[in-house]
PDB file of C-alpha atoms in Angstrom:
ATOM      1  CA  MET A   3      -2.045 -25.396 -15.927  1.00 47.00           C
ATOM      2  CA  SER A   4      -4.197 -27.193 -12.731  1.00 49.00           C
ATOM      3  CA  SER A   5      -5.968 -24.413 -10.789  1.00 51.00           C
ATOM      4  CA  SER A   6      -3.861 -24.077  -7.828  1.00 54.00           C
ATOM      5  CA  SER A   7      -0.287 -23.778 -10.519  1.00 51.00           C
ATOM      6  CA  SER A   8      -2.449 -21.041 -12.489  1.00 56.00           C
ATOM      7  CA  SER A   9      -3.795 -19.226  -8.431  1.00 60.00           C
ATOM      8  CA  ALA A  10      -0.275 -19.246  -7.590  1.00 58.00           C
ATOM      9  CA  SER A  11       0.246 -17.223 -10.621  1.00 56.00           C
ATOM     10  CA  SER A  12      -2.207 -14.995 -11.700  1.00 66.00           C
ATOM     11  CA  ALA A  13      -1.414 -13.299  -7.818  1.00 84.00           C
ATOM     12  CA  PHE A  14       1.483 -11.843  -9.895  1.00 83.00           C
ATOM     13  CA  SER A  15       0.649 -11.460 -13.500  1.00 75.00           C
ATOM     14  CA  ILE A  16      -2.704 -10.278 -12.911  1.00 79.00           C
ATOM     15  CA  PRO A  17      -2.909  -6.045 -12.519  1.00 80.00           C
ATOM     16  CA  LEU A  18      -4.376  -5.953  -8.749  1.00 94.00           C
ATOM     17  CA  SER A  19      -7.290  -3.383  -9.077  1.00 96.00           C
ATOM     18  CA  PRO A  20     -10.110  -3.385  -5.828  1.00 98.00           C
ATOM     19  CA  LYS A  21     -14.145  -4.072  -7.300  1.00 97.00           C
ATOM     20  CA  ALA A  22     -15.123  -1.182  -5.721  1.00 97.00           C
ATOM     21  CA  ASN A  23     -13.018   0.350  -8.195  1.00 96.00           C
ATOM     22  CA  PRO A  24     -11.880  -1.792 -10.862  1.00 96.00           C
ATOM     23  CA  ASP A  25     -10.542   1.595 -13.792  1.00 95.00           C
ATOM     24  CA  ILE A  26      -7.618   1.865 -11.052  1.00 96.00           C
ATOM     25  CA  ARG A  27      -4.804  -0.403 -10.906  1.00 95.00           C
ATOM     26  CA  ILE A  28      -1.533  -0.527  -8.263  1.00 94.00           C
ATOM     27  CA  PRO A  29       1.436  -2.736  -8.572  1.00 94.00           C
ATOM     28  CA  LYS A  30       2.155  -4.844  -6.237  1.00 96.00           C
ATOM     29  CA  PHE A  31       4.729  -3.134  -4.588  1.00 97.00           C
ATOM     30  CA  ILE A  32       4.294   0.713  -3.244  1.00 98.00           C
ATOM     31  CA  TYR A  33       6.786   2.569  -2.437  1.00 98.00           C
ATOM     32  CA  GLY A  34       6.064   3.522   1.500  1.00 98.00           C
ATOM     33  CA  THR A  35       7.574   7.634   2.825  1.00 98.00           C
ATOM     34  CA  ALA A  36       7.339   7.129   6.890  1.00 98.00           C
ATOM     35  CA  TRP A  37      10.068   7.996   8.602  1.00 98.00           C
ATOM     36  CA  LYS A  38      11.776   9.908   5.099  1.00 98.00           C
ATOM     37  CA  LYS A  39      11.741  13.878   6.398  1.00 98.00           C
ATOM     38  CA  GLU A  40      13.665  15.750   4.698  1.00 98.00           C
ATOM     39  CA  HIS A  41      15.317  13.323   2.530  1.00 98.00           C
ATOM     40  CA  THR A  42      11.832  12.062   1.451  1.00 98.00           C
ATOM     41  CA  ALA A  43      11.457  14.812  -1.943  1.00 98.00           C
ATOM     42  CA  GLU A  44      15.049  13.329  -2.554  1.00 98.00           C
ATOM     43  CA  LEU A  45      14.326   9.401  -1.656  1.00 98.00           C
ATOM     44  CA  VAL A  46      11.264   9.298  -3.545  1.00 98.00           C
ATOM     45  CA  TYR A  47      12.477  11.411  -7.393  1.00 98.00           C
ATOM     46  CA  LEU A  48      15.476   7.869  -6.317  1.00 98.00           C
ATOM     47  CA  ALA A  49      12.120   5.608  -6.281  1.00 98.00           C
ATOM     48  CA  ILE A  50      10.229   7.023  -9.213  1.00 98.00           C
ATOM     49  CA  ARG A  51      14.127   6.155 -11.471  1.00 98.00           C
ATOM     50  CA  ALA A  52      14.174   2.930 -10.228  1.00 98.00           C
ATOM     51  CA  GLY A  53      11.046   1.914 -11.479  1.00 98.00           C
ATOM     52  CA  PHE A  54       8.265   2.461  -8.898  1.00 98.00           C
ATOM     53  CA  ARG A  55       4.911   3.689  -9.506  1.00 98.00           C
ATOM     54  CA  ALA A  56       2.989   3.875  -6.403  1.00 98.00           C
ATOM     55  CA  PHE A  57       3.553   5.747  -3.333  1.00 98.00           C
ATOM     56  CA  ASP A  58       1.836   5.374   0.088  1.00 98.00           C
ATOM     57  CA  ALA A  59       2.287   9.074   2.477  1.00 98.00           C
ATOM     58  CA  ALA A  60       0.396  10.667   5.554  1.00 98.00           C
ATOM     59  CA  ALA A  61      -1.225  14.200   6.075  1.00 98.00           C
ATOM     60  CA  GLN A  62       0.618  13.136   9.607  1.00 98.00           C
ATOM     61  CA  PRO A  63       3.703  15.514  10.003  1.00 98.00           C
ATOM     62  CA  LYS A  64       5.221  13.899  13.381  1.00 97.00           C
ATOM     63  CA  HIS A  65       6.290  10.633  11.002  1.00 98.00           C
ATOM     64  CA  TYR A  66       5.032  11.353   6.774  1.00 98.00           C
ATOM     65  CA  ASN A  67       6.036  13.847   4.930  1.00 98.00           C
ATOM     66  CA  GLU A  68       3.540  14.511   3.063  1.00 98.00           C
ATOM     67  CA  LYS A  69       4.832  18.341   1.059  1.00 98.00           C
ATOM     68  CA  GLY A  70       8.027  16.538   0.309  1.00 98.00           C
ATOM     69  CA  MET A  71       6.544  13.077  -1.724  1.00 98.00           C
ATOM     70  CA  GLY A  72       4.524  15.775  -3.157  1.00 98.00           C
ATOM     71  CA  GLU A  73       8.083  17.605  -4.812  1.00 98.00           C
ATOM     72  CA  GLY A  74       9.592  14.583  -5.406  1.00 98.00           C
ATOM     73  CA  ILE A  75       7.028  13.750  -7.591  1.00 98.00           C
ATOM     74  CA  ARG A  76       6.877  17.054  -9.078  1.00 98.00           C
ATOM     75  CA  LYS A  77      10.832  17.343 -10.274  1.00 98.00           C
ATOM     76  CA  ALA A  78      10.402  13.467 -11.520  1.00 98.00           C
ATOM     77  CA  ILE A  79       7.687  14.560 -13.975  1.00 97.00           C
ATOM     78  CA  GLU A  80       9.223  17.688 -15.263  1.00 97.00           C
ATOM     79  CA  GLU A  81      12.238  16.492 -15.810  1.00 97.00           C
ATOM     80  CA  GLY A  82       9.764  13.938 -18.635  1.00 97.00           C
ATOM     81  CA  LEU A  83      10.494  11.027 -16.224  1.00 98.00           C
ATOM     82  CA  VAL A  84       6.898  10.094 -15.505  1.00 97.00           C
ATOM     83  CA  ARG A  85       3.657  11.502 -16.002  1.00 97.00           C
ATOM     84  CA  ARG A  86       1.121  12.277 -13.015  1.00 97.00           C
ATOM     85  CA  GLU A  87      -1.342   9.335 -14.741  1.00 96.00           C
ATOM     86  CA  ASP A  88       1.300   7.074 -14.614  1.00 96.00           C
ATOM     87  CA  LEU A  89       1.288   6.960 -10.909  1.00 98.00           C
ATOM     88  CA  PHE A  90      -0.693   5.389  -7.988  1.00 98.00           C
ATOM     89  CA  ILE A  91      -0.941   8.661  -4.684  1.00 98.00           C
ATOM     90  CA  GLN A  92      -1.978   7.406  -1.478  1.00 98.00           C
ATOM     91  CA  THR A  93      -2.008   9.317   1.733  1.00 98.00           C
ATOM     92  CA  LYS A  94      -4.405   9.395   4.991  1.00 98.00           C
ATOM     93  CA  TYR A  95      -6.292  11.298   6.731  1.00 98.00           C
ATOM     94  CA  THR A  96      -4.811  11.164  10.685  1.00 98.00           C
ATOM     95  CA  PRO A  97      -6.755  11.768  13.688  1.00 97.00           C
ATOM     96  CA  PRO A  98      -5.507  14.120  16.056  1.00 97.00           C
ATOM     97  CA  SER A  99      -4.721  10.900  18.771  1.00 96.00           C
ATOM     98  CA  GLY A 100      -1.931  10.003  15.740  1.00 97.00           C
ATOM     99  CA  GLN A 101      -1.274  13.323  15.188  1.00 98.00           C
ATOM    100  CA  ASP A 102       2.028  16.257  17.122  1.00 97.00           C
ATOM    101  CA  PRO A 103      -0.862  18.637  18.302  1.00 96.00           C
ATOM    102  CA  ASN A 104       1.680  21.297  17.677  1.00 96.00           C
ATOM    103  CA  ASN A 105       2.318  20.037  13.545  1.00 96.00           C
ATOM    104  CA  MET A 106      -0.665  19.417  12.125  1.00 96.00           C
ATOM    105  CA  PRO A 107      -2.546  20.326   9.624  1.00 96.00           C
ATOM    106  CA  TYR A 108      -6.226  20.649  11.113  1.00 97.00           C
ATOM    107  CA  ASP A 109      -7.497  22.784  14.340  1.00 96.00           C
ATOM    108  CA  SER A 110      -7.696  19.777  16.474  1.00 94.00           C
ATOM    109  CA  THR A 111     -10.333  21.543  18.028  1.00 96.00           C
ATOM    110  CA  SER A 112     -12.097  21.901  15.132  1.00 97.00           C
ATOM    111  CA  SER A 113     -15.348  19.606  14.117  1.00 98.00           C
ATOM    112  CA  LEU A 114     -14.159  15.808  12.245  1.00 98.00           C
ATOM    113  CA  GLU A 115     -15.865  17.080   9.165  1.00 98.00           C
ATOM    114  CA  GLU A 116     -12.718  19.354   8.647  1.00 98.00           C
ATOM    115  CA  GLN A 117     -10.626  17.969   9.938  1.00 98.00           C
ATOM    116  CA  VAL A 118     -11.065  15.750   7.041  1.00 98.00           C
ATOM    117  CA  ILE A 119     -11.942  18.796   4.754  1.00 98.00           C
ATOM    118  CA  ASN A 120      -8.813  20.927   5.583  1.00 98.00           C
ATOM    119  CA  THR A 121      -6.307  17.693   5.666  1.00 98.00           C
ATOM    120  CA  LEU A 122      -8.180  16.612   2.245  1.00 98.00           C
ATOM    121  CA  SER A 123      -7.053  20.722   1.292  1.00 98.00           C
ATOM    122  CA  SER A 124      -3.497  20.219   2.831  1.00 98.00           C
ATOM    123  CA  SER A 125      -2.681  17.244   0.841  1.00 98.00           C
ATOM    124  CA  LEU A 126      -4.649  18.741  -2.808  1.00 98.00           C
ATOM    125  CA  THR A 127      -2.066  21.006  -1.782  1.00 97.00           C
ATOM    126  CA  ASN A 128       1.262  19.304  -1.416  1.00 98.00           C
ATOM    127  CA  LEU A 129       0.084  16.469  -4.299  1.00 98.00           C
ATOM    128  CA  THR A 130      -0.755  18.824  -7.548  1.00 97.00           C
ATOM    129  CA  PHE A 131       1.962  18.771 -10.697  1.00 96.00           C
ATOM    130  CA  PRO A 132       2.021  20.522 -13.347  1.00 91.00           C
ATOM    131  CA  PHE A 133       1.470  19.280 -16.402  1.00 90.00           C
ATOM    132  CA  THR A 134      -2.408  17.559 -16.248  1.00 85.00           C
ATOM    133  CA  ILE A 135      -5.046  18.315 -17.690  1.00 84.00           C
ATOM    134  CA  GLN A 136      -7.296  16.655 -14.769  1.00 88.00           C
ATOM    135  CA  GLU A 137      -8.045  18.704 -11.980  1.00 94.00           C
ATOM    136  CA  PRO A 138      -5.676  17.993  -8.644  1.00 96.00           C
ATOM    137  CA  TYR A 139      -6.917  14.241  -7.768  1.00 98.00           C
ATOM    138  CA  ILE A 140      -5.471  11.263  -4.754  1.00 98.00           C
ATOM    139  CA  ASP A 141      -5.869   8.182  -5.578  1.00 98.00           C
ATOM    140  CA  SER A 142      -6.688   6.750  -2.299  1.00 98.00           C
ATOM    141  CA  LEU A 143      -7.141   8.066   0.865  1.00 98.00           C
ATOM    142  CA  LEU A 144      -7.068   6.226   3.665  1.00 99.00           C
ATOM    143  CA  LEU A 145      -8.653   6.885   7.009  1.00 98.00           C
ATOM    144  CA  HIS A 146      -4.872   6.165   9.158  1.00 98.00           C
ATOM    145  CA  SER A 147      -7.481   4.390  11.066  1.00 98.00           C
ATOM    146  CA  PRO A 148     -10.214   3.956  13.230  1.00 98.00           C
ATOM    147  CA  LEU A 149     -11.497   6.889  15.077  1.00 98.00           C
ATOM    148  CA  PRO A 150     -12.702   6.309  18.647  1.00 97.00           C
ATOM    149  CA  THR A 151     -16.046   4.638  17.680  1.00 97.00           C
ATOM    150  CA  ALA A 152     -17.520   3.440  15.131  1.00 97.00           C
ATOM    151  CA  ASP A 153     -20.314   6.168  14.708  1.00 97.00           C
ATOM    152  CA  LEU A 154     -17.038   8.873  14.102  1.00 98.00           C
ATOM    153  CA  THR A 155     -15.181   6.144  11.607  1.00 98.00           C
ATOM    154  CA  LEU A 156     -18.083   5.756   9.433  1.00 98.00           C
ATOM    155  CA  GLN A 157     -18.578  10.062   9.941  1.00 98.00           C
ATOM    156  CA  ALA A 158     -16.018  10.711   8.262  1.00 98.00           C
ATOM    157  CA  TRP A 159     -15.916   7.867   5.400  1.00 98.00           C
ATOM    158  CA  CYS A 160     -19.046  10.240   4.708  1.00 98.00           C
ATOM    159  CA  THR A 161     -17.063  13.157   4.491  1.00 98.00           C
ATOM    160  CA  LEU A 162     -14.176  11.839   3.069  1.00 98.00           C
ATOM    161  CA  ALA A 163     -17.458   9.442   0.228  1.00 98.00           C
ATOM    162  CA  SER A 164     -18.374  13.247  -0.568  1.00 98.00           C
ATOM    163  CA  TYR A 165     -15.942  13.841  -2.554  1.00 98.00           C
ATOM    164  CA  VAL A 166     -14.647  10.547  -4.375  1.00 98.00           C
ATOM    165  CA  PRO A 167     -14.538  10.828  -7.093  1.00 97.00           C
ATOM    166  CA  ALA A 168     -13.441  13.754  -8.320  1.00 96.00           C
ATOM    167  CA  LYS A 169     -10.830  14.791  -5.625  1.00 98.00           C
ATOM    168  CA  ILE A 170     -10.406  11.294  -4.390  1.00 98.00           C
ATOM    169  CA  ARG A 171     -10.635   8.291  -6.862  1.00 98.00           C
ATOM    170  CA  SER A 172     -11.181   5.172  -3.752  1.00 98.00           C
ATOM    171  CA  LEU A 173     -10.623   4.555  -1.016  1.00 98.00           C
ATOM    172  CA  GLY A 174      -9.699   2.315   2.822  1.00 98.00           C
ATOM    173  CA  ILE A 175      -8.378   2.590   6.481  1.00 98.00           C
ATOM    174  CA  SER A 176      -5.561   0.826   7.932  1.00 98.00           C
ATOM    175  CA  ASN A 177      -4.668  -0.409  10.794  1.00 98.00           C
ATOM    176  CA  THR A 178      -7.573  -1.623  10.896  1.00 98.00           C
ATOM    177  CA  THR A 179      -9.100  -4.980  12.811  1.00 98.00           C
ATOM    178  CA  LEU A 180     -11.784  -7.422  10.934  1.00 98.00           C
ATOM    179  CA  PRO A 181     -14.741  -6.335  12.601  1.00 98.00           C
ATOM    180  CA  ILE A 182     -14.341  -3.371  12.051  1.00 98.00           C
ATOM    181  CA  LEU A 183     -13.835  -3.739   8.368  1.00 98.00           C
ATOM    182  CA  GLN A 184     -16.681  -5.748   8.088  1.00 98.00           C
ATOM    183  CA  THR A 185     -19.011  -2.769   9.640  1.00 98.00           C
ATOM    184  CA  LEU A 186     -17.558   0.334   8.154  1.00 98.00           C
ATOM    185  CA  LEU A 187     -18.735  -2.321   4.530  1.00 98.00           C
ATOM    186  CA  ALA A 188     -21.936  -2.801   5.828  1.00 97.00           C
ATOM    187  CA  SER A 189     -21.947   0.730   6.752  1.00 97.00           C
ATOM    188  CA  SER A 190     -21.712   2.059   3.499  1.00 97.00           C
ATOM    189  CA  GLN A 191     -23.656  -0.631   1.401  1.00 96.00           C
ATOM    190  CA  ALA A 192     -26.869   0.377   3.768  1.00 96.00           C
ATOM    191  CA  PHE A 193     -26.405   4.542   2.343  1.00 96.00           C
ATOM    192  CA  THR A 194     -29.481   5.113  -0.845  1.00 94.00           C
ATOM    193  CA  PRO A 195     -27.096   5.644  -2.957  1.00 94.00           C
ATOM    194  CA  PRO A 196     -24.197   2.897  -0.802  1.00 95.00           C
ATOM    195  CA  LEU A 197     -21.077   5.311   0.237  1.00 97.00           C
ATOM    196  CA  PRO A 198     -17.854   4.248  -1.926  1.00 98.00           C
ATOM    197  CA  LEU A 199     -16.743   0.992  -0.851  1.00 98.00           C
ATOM    198  CA  PRO A 200     -13.489   0.723   0.606  1.00 98.00           C
ATOM    199  CA  SER A 201     -10.998  -0.029  -2.660  1.00 98.00           C
ATOM    200  CA  PHE A 202      -8.232  -0.377   0.513  1.00 98.00           C
ATOM    201  CA  CYS A 203      -6.768  -2.109   3.508  1.00 98.00           C
ATOM    202  CA  GLN A 204      -3.904  -1.444   4.602  1.00 98.00           C
ATOM    203  CA  ASN A 205      -2.266  -2.524   8.187  1.00 98.00           C
ATOM    204  CA  ARG A 206       1.326  -4.651   8.987  1.00 98.00           C
ATOM    205  CA  PHE A 207       2.266  -8.294   7.908  1.00 98.00           C
ATOM    206  CA  TYR A 208       3.836  -9.676  11.014  1.00 97.00           C
ATOM    207  CA  GLY A 209       3.239 -12.582  13.660  1.00 97.00           C
ATOM    208  CA  GLY A 210       2.209  -9.631  16.242  1.00 96.00           C
ATOM    209  CA  THR A 211      -1.595  -9.947  14.379  1.00 95.00           C
ATOM    210  CA  GLY A 212      -1.639 -13.472  13.347  1.00 97.00           C
ATOM    211  CA  TYR A 213      -0.469 -12.314   9.865  1.00 98.00           C
ATOM    212  CA  GLU A 214      -3.899 -11.428   9.555  1.00 98.00           C
ATOM    213  CA  VAL A 215      -5.420 -14.108   8.311  1.00 98.00           C
ATOM    214  CA  ASP A 216      -8.588 -13.588   8.857  1.00 98.00           C
ATOM    215  CA  LEU A 217      -8.816  -9.965   7.415  1.00 98.00           C
ATOM    216  CA  ARG A 218      -6.598 -10.551   4.365  1.00 98.00           C
ATOM    217  CA  ARG A 219      -8.710 -13.863   3.630  1.00 98.00           C
ATOM    218  CA  PHE A 220     -11.920 -11.579   3.981  1.00 98.00           C
ATOM    219  CA  CYS A 221     -10.622  -8.558   1.643  1.00 98.00           C
ATOM    220  CA  ARG A 222     -10.236 -10.708  -0.866  1.00 97.00           C
ATOM    221  CA  GLU A 223     -13.197 -11.578  -0.614  1.00 97.00           C
ATOM    222  CA  ARG A 224     -15.009  -8.609  -0.950  1.00 98.00           C
ATOM    223  CA  GLY A 225     -12.228  -7.370  -3.692  1.00 97.00           C
ATOM    224  CA  ILE A 226     -10.379  -4.959  -1.340  1.00 98.00           C
ATOM    225  CA  VAL A 227      -6.402  -5.234  -1.892  1.00 98.00           C
ATOM    226  CA  PHE A 228      -4.203  -5.726   1.383  1.00 98.00           C
ATOM    227  CA  GLN A 229      -1.399  -3.200   1.817  1.00 98.00           C
ATOM    228  CA  SER A 230       1.300  -5.072   4.310  1.00 98.00           C
ATOM    229  CA  PHE A 231       3.258  -2.610   6.367  1.00 97.00           C
ATOM    230  CA  TRP A 232       6.337  -3.697   8.838  1.00 96.00           C
ATOM    231  CA  THR A 233       6.702  -7.454   5.744  1.00 98.00           C
ATOM    232  CA  LEU A 234      10.692  -7.603   5.789  1.00 97.00           C
ATOM    233  CA  SER A 235      11.574  -5.451   9.387  1.00 95.00           C
ATOM    234  CA  GLY A 236       8.874  -6.703  10.836  1.00 97.00           C
ATOM    235  CA  ASN A 237       9.812 -10.887  10.522  1.00 98.00           C
ATOM    236  CA  PRO A 238      13.273 -11.527  11.519  1.00 97.00           C
ATOM    237  CA  ALA A 239      11.938 -15.276  11.940  1.00 97.00           C
ATOM    238  CA  LEU A 240      10.163 -15.386   8.077  1.00 98.00           C
ATOM    239  CA  LEU A 241      12.949 -14.220   7.076  1.00 98.00           C
ATOM    240  CA  LYS A 242      15.052 -17.744   8.995  1.00 98.00           C
ATOM    241  CA  SER A 243      12.115 -19.869   8.369  1.00 98.00           C
ATOM    242  CA  GLY A 244      12.853 -22.648   6.245  1.00 98.00           C
ATOM    243  CA  VAL A 245      10.678 -21.891   3.408  1.00 98.00           C
ATOM    244  CA  VAL A 246      12.097 -18.647   2.710  1.00 98.00           C
ATOM    245  CA  GLU A 247      15.498 -20.102   2.802  1.00 98.00           C
ATOM    246  CA  GLU A 248      14.785 -22.327   0.336  1.00 98.00           C
ATOM    247  CA  VAL A 249      13.425 -19.785  -2.064  1.00 98.00           C
ATOM    248  CA  ALA A 250      16.294 -17.798  -1.316  1.00 98.00           C
ATOM    249  CA  ALA A 251      18.959 -19.848  -1.346  1.00 98.00           C
ATOM    250  CA  ALA A 252      16.926 -20.853  -5.415  1.00 98.00           C
ATOM    251  CA  LEU A 253      17.067 -17.311  -6.564  1.00 98.00           C
ATOM    252  CA  GLU A 254      21.204 -17.258  -6.105  1.00 98.00           C
ATOM    253  CA  GLY A 255      22.749 -15.957  -9.119  1.00 98.00           C
ATOM    254  CA  ARG A 256      18.948 -14.357 -10.841  1.00 98.00           C
ATOM    255  CA  VAL A 257      18.165 -11.046  -8.460  1.00 97.00           C
ATOM    256  CA  GLU A 258      21.155  -8.825  -6.634  1.00 95.00           C
ATOM    257  CA  ARG A 259      23.225 -10.835  -4.707  1.00 95.00           C
ATOM    258  CA  GLY A 260      21.886  -9.989  -0.883  1.00 95.00           C
ATOM    259  CA  GLU A 261      18.319  -9.563  -2.038  1.00 96.00           C
ATOM    260  CA  GLU A 262      17.577 -12.948  -2.508  1.00 98.00           C
ATOM    261  CA  LYS A 263      15.773 -12.946   0.591  1.00 98.00           C
ATOM    262  CA  ALA A 264      14.361 -10.282   1.047  1.00 98.00           C
ATOM    263  CA  VAL A 265      12.644 -11.213  -2.770  1.00 98.00           C
ATOM    264  CA  ALA A 266      11.788 -14.514  -1.645  1.00 98.00           C
ATOM    265  CA  LEU A 267       9.855 -13.172   0.937  1.00 98.00           C
ATOM    266  CA  TYR A 268       8.364 -10.307  -0.890  1.00 98.00           C
ATOM    267  CA  GLY A 269       7.422 -13.477  -4.027  1.00 97.00           C
ATOM    268  CA  LEU A 270       5.602 -15.591  -1.110  1.00 98.00           C
ATOM    269  CA  VAL A 271       3.575 -12.772   0.463  1.00 98.00           C
ATOM    270  CA  VAL A 272       2.458 -11.469  -2.966  1.00 97.00           C
ATOM    271  CA  GLY A 273       1.663 -14.664  -4.091  1.00 96.00           C
ATOM    272  CA  LEU A 274      -0.464 -15.524  -0.951  1.00 96.00           C
ATOM    273  CA  GLY A 275      -3.061 -13.332  -3.526  1.00 95.00           C
ATOM    274  CA  GLY A 276      -4.678  -9.757  -3.459  1.00 96.00           C
ATOM    275  CA  VAL A 277      -1.707  -8.317  -1.772  1.00 97.00           C
ATOM    276  CA  SER A 278      -0.436  -4.999  -2.738  1.00 97.00           C
ATOM    277  CA  VAL A 279       2.993  -4.765  -0.335  1.00 98.00           C
ATOM    278  CA  LEU A 280       4.513  -1.518   1.176  1.00 98.00           C
ATOM    279  CA  ASN A 281       8.119  -0.410   0.446  1.00 98.00           C
ATOM    280  CA  GLY A 282      10.498   1.708   1.805  1.00 98.00           C
ATOM    281  CA  THR A 283      13.945   1.102   1.142  1.00 98.00           C
ATOM    282  CA  THR A 284      16.440   4.042   1.547  1.00 98.00           C
ATOM    283  CA  ASN A 285      19.427   2.847  -0.925  1.00 97.00           C
ATOM    284  CA  MET A 286      18.940   2.846  -5.069  1.00 97.00           C
ATOM    285  CA  GLY A 287      20.193  -0.214  -5.681  1.00 96.00           C
ATOM    286  CA  ARG A 288      17.835  -2.035  -3.382  1.00 97.00           C
ATOM    287  CA  MET A 289      15.032  -0.309  -5.306  1.00 98.00           C
ATOM    288  CA  VAL A 290      16.403  -1.173  -8.513  1.00 97.00           C
ATOM    289  CA  GLY A 291      16.570  -5.060  -6.714  1.00 97.00           C
ATOM    290  CA  ASP A 292      13.998  -5.498  -5.376  1.00 97.00           C
ATOM    291  CA  LEU A 293      12.209  -4.342  -8.784  1.00 97.00           C
ATOM    292  CA  LYS A 294      13.955  -6.325 -10.550  1.00 97.00           C
ATOM    293  CA  GLY A 295      14.101  -9.246  -8.362  1.00 97.00           C
ATOM    294  CA  LEU A 296      10.114 -10.068  -8.104  1.00 96.00           C
ATOM    295  CA  ASP A 297       9.903  -9.858 -12.281  1.00 96.00           C
ATOM    296  CA  VAL A 298      12.184 -12.516 -12.471  1.00 97.00           C
ATOM    297  CA  LEU A 299      10.463 -14.294  -9.618  1.00 97.00           C
ATOM    298  CA  ARG A 300       7.681 -13.882 -11.509  1.00 95.00           C
ATOM    299  CA  GLY A 301       8.724 -15.041 -14.627  1.00 95.00           C
ATOM    300  CA  LEU A 302      10.557 -18.591 -12.809  1.00 96.00           C
ATOM    301  CA  VAL A 303       7.036 -18.946 -10.941  1.00 95.00           C
ATOM    302  CA  GLU A 304       5.247 -18.184 -14.041  1.00 92.00           C
ATOM    303  CA  GLY A 305       7.578 -20.596 -16.188  1.00 93.00           C
ATOM    304  CA  GLU A 306      10.008 -23.473 -14.854  1.00 95.00           C
ATOM    305  CA  TRP A 307       9.403 -23.354 -11.292  1.00 95.00           C
ATOM    306  CA  GLU A 308       5.607 -23.681 -11.640  1.00 93.00           C
ATOM    307  CA  ALA A 309       5.184 -26.583  -9.459  1.00 94.00           C
ATOM    308  CA  ARG A 310       7.352 -26.010  -6.675  1.00 96.00           C
ATOM    309  CA  TRP A 311       5.892 -22.632  -6.217  1.00 96.00           C
ATOM    310  CA  VAL A 312       2.318 -24.407  -5.670  1.00 95.00           C
ATOM    311  CA  ARG A 313       4.313 -26.142  -3.336  1.00 96.00           C
ATOM    312  CA  TRP A 314       6.821 -22.783  -1.300  1.00 97.00           C
ATOM    313  CA  MET A 315       3.268 -21.443  -1.026  1.00 97.00           C
ATOM    314  CA  GLU A 316       2.096 -24.318   0.631  1.00 97.00           C
ATOM    315  CA  VAL A 317       4.381 -24.440   3.117  1.00 98.00           C
ATOM    316  CA  PHE A 318       4.451 -21.016   3.135  1.00 98.00           C
ATOM    317  CA  LYS A 319       0.854 -20.970   4.108  1.00 98.00           C
ATOM    318  CA  GLY A 320       1.252 -23.663   7.026  1.00 98.00           C
ATOM    319  CA  VAL A 321       3.727 -22.068   8.813  1.00 98.00           C
ATOM    320  CA  ILE A 322       1.847 -18.557   9.149  1.00 98.00           C
ATOM    321  CA  GLY A 323      -1.391 -20.181   9.532  1.00 98.00           C
ATOM    322  CA  GLU A 324      -3.065 -20.061   6.211  1.00 96.00           C
ATOM    323  CA  ILE A 325      -4.815 -23.663   6.084  1.00 83.00           C
TER     324      ILE A 325
END
């Protein structure tokens, strides 16, 4: 197997694990719970039944129902479908600028440290589950966005870091830029002892940000897992691109009918390496179809499609400017 073929297949077969937390393993799909409101608990429960084992929320009632996510997971655990240790659970601290002032998990007039602490306390309450030996914990807690200044961002990071690894296993940041992530990494390393380094970076993957080519390259080099969102809904042009059309056509009869383009694009994004994709479908059939489809694609990439996949990935990287 050539090095390029090996790299292409390993993007599917090797579990994603951040350098800062090598014991953490996350799947290629994370179930995203944004905008699901009162349906969150039911959808999370269905997602677990479908096979999802990683879940993303935020302590931001404006767009997320974190409590509902916890209820859906709790039901699945109580029914014996999964154990807490089988799951990767992620949530976020959202600054006041991203909150509904009439519905927040903290007092917006309190200090930044108190806001972060109260957010964590609220999240741990929502994400406490039965039949677990360990004290309640969160696998990953992200800053939902950088704060207005680098100093404030670092202050929030320091507060979260004080709860690692007991109540929080790993840290990350969302909706960031490359310079901010670079500064956060350098600042964390400058402490004695160093602060926990970023394990995850969650950003949009779409043309408006140039598909985050430079940011994703930095993440790969530093062992930071890039979590892609808006992967499907934000990319109508990519779904119509020649390479996605070609992969989708080749998948006909191998994956669920109607899932070909979605699986093709998801697979090409995963094939970039170091990427986990947020999937927020509300359709049970699509949940199953996406999970099974990516597994089918993995088998093809590691088998009869080995050479074809290398060519498709080269074309796809050209389309998104990753050359």
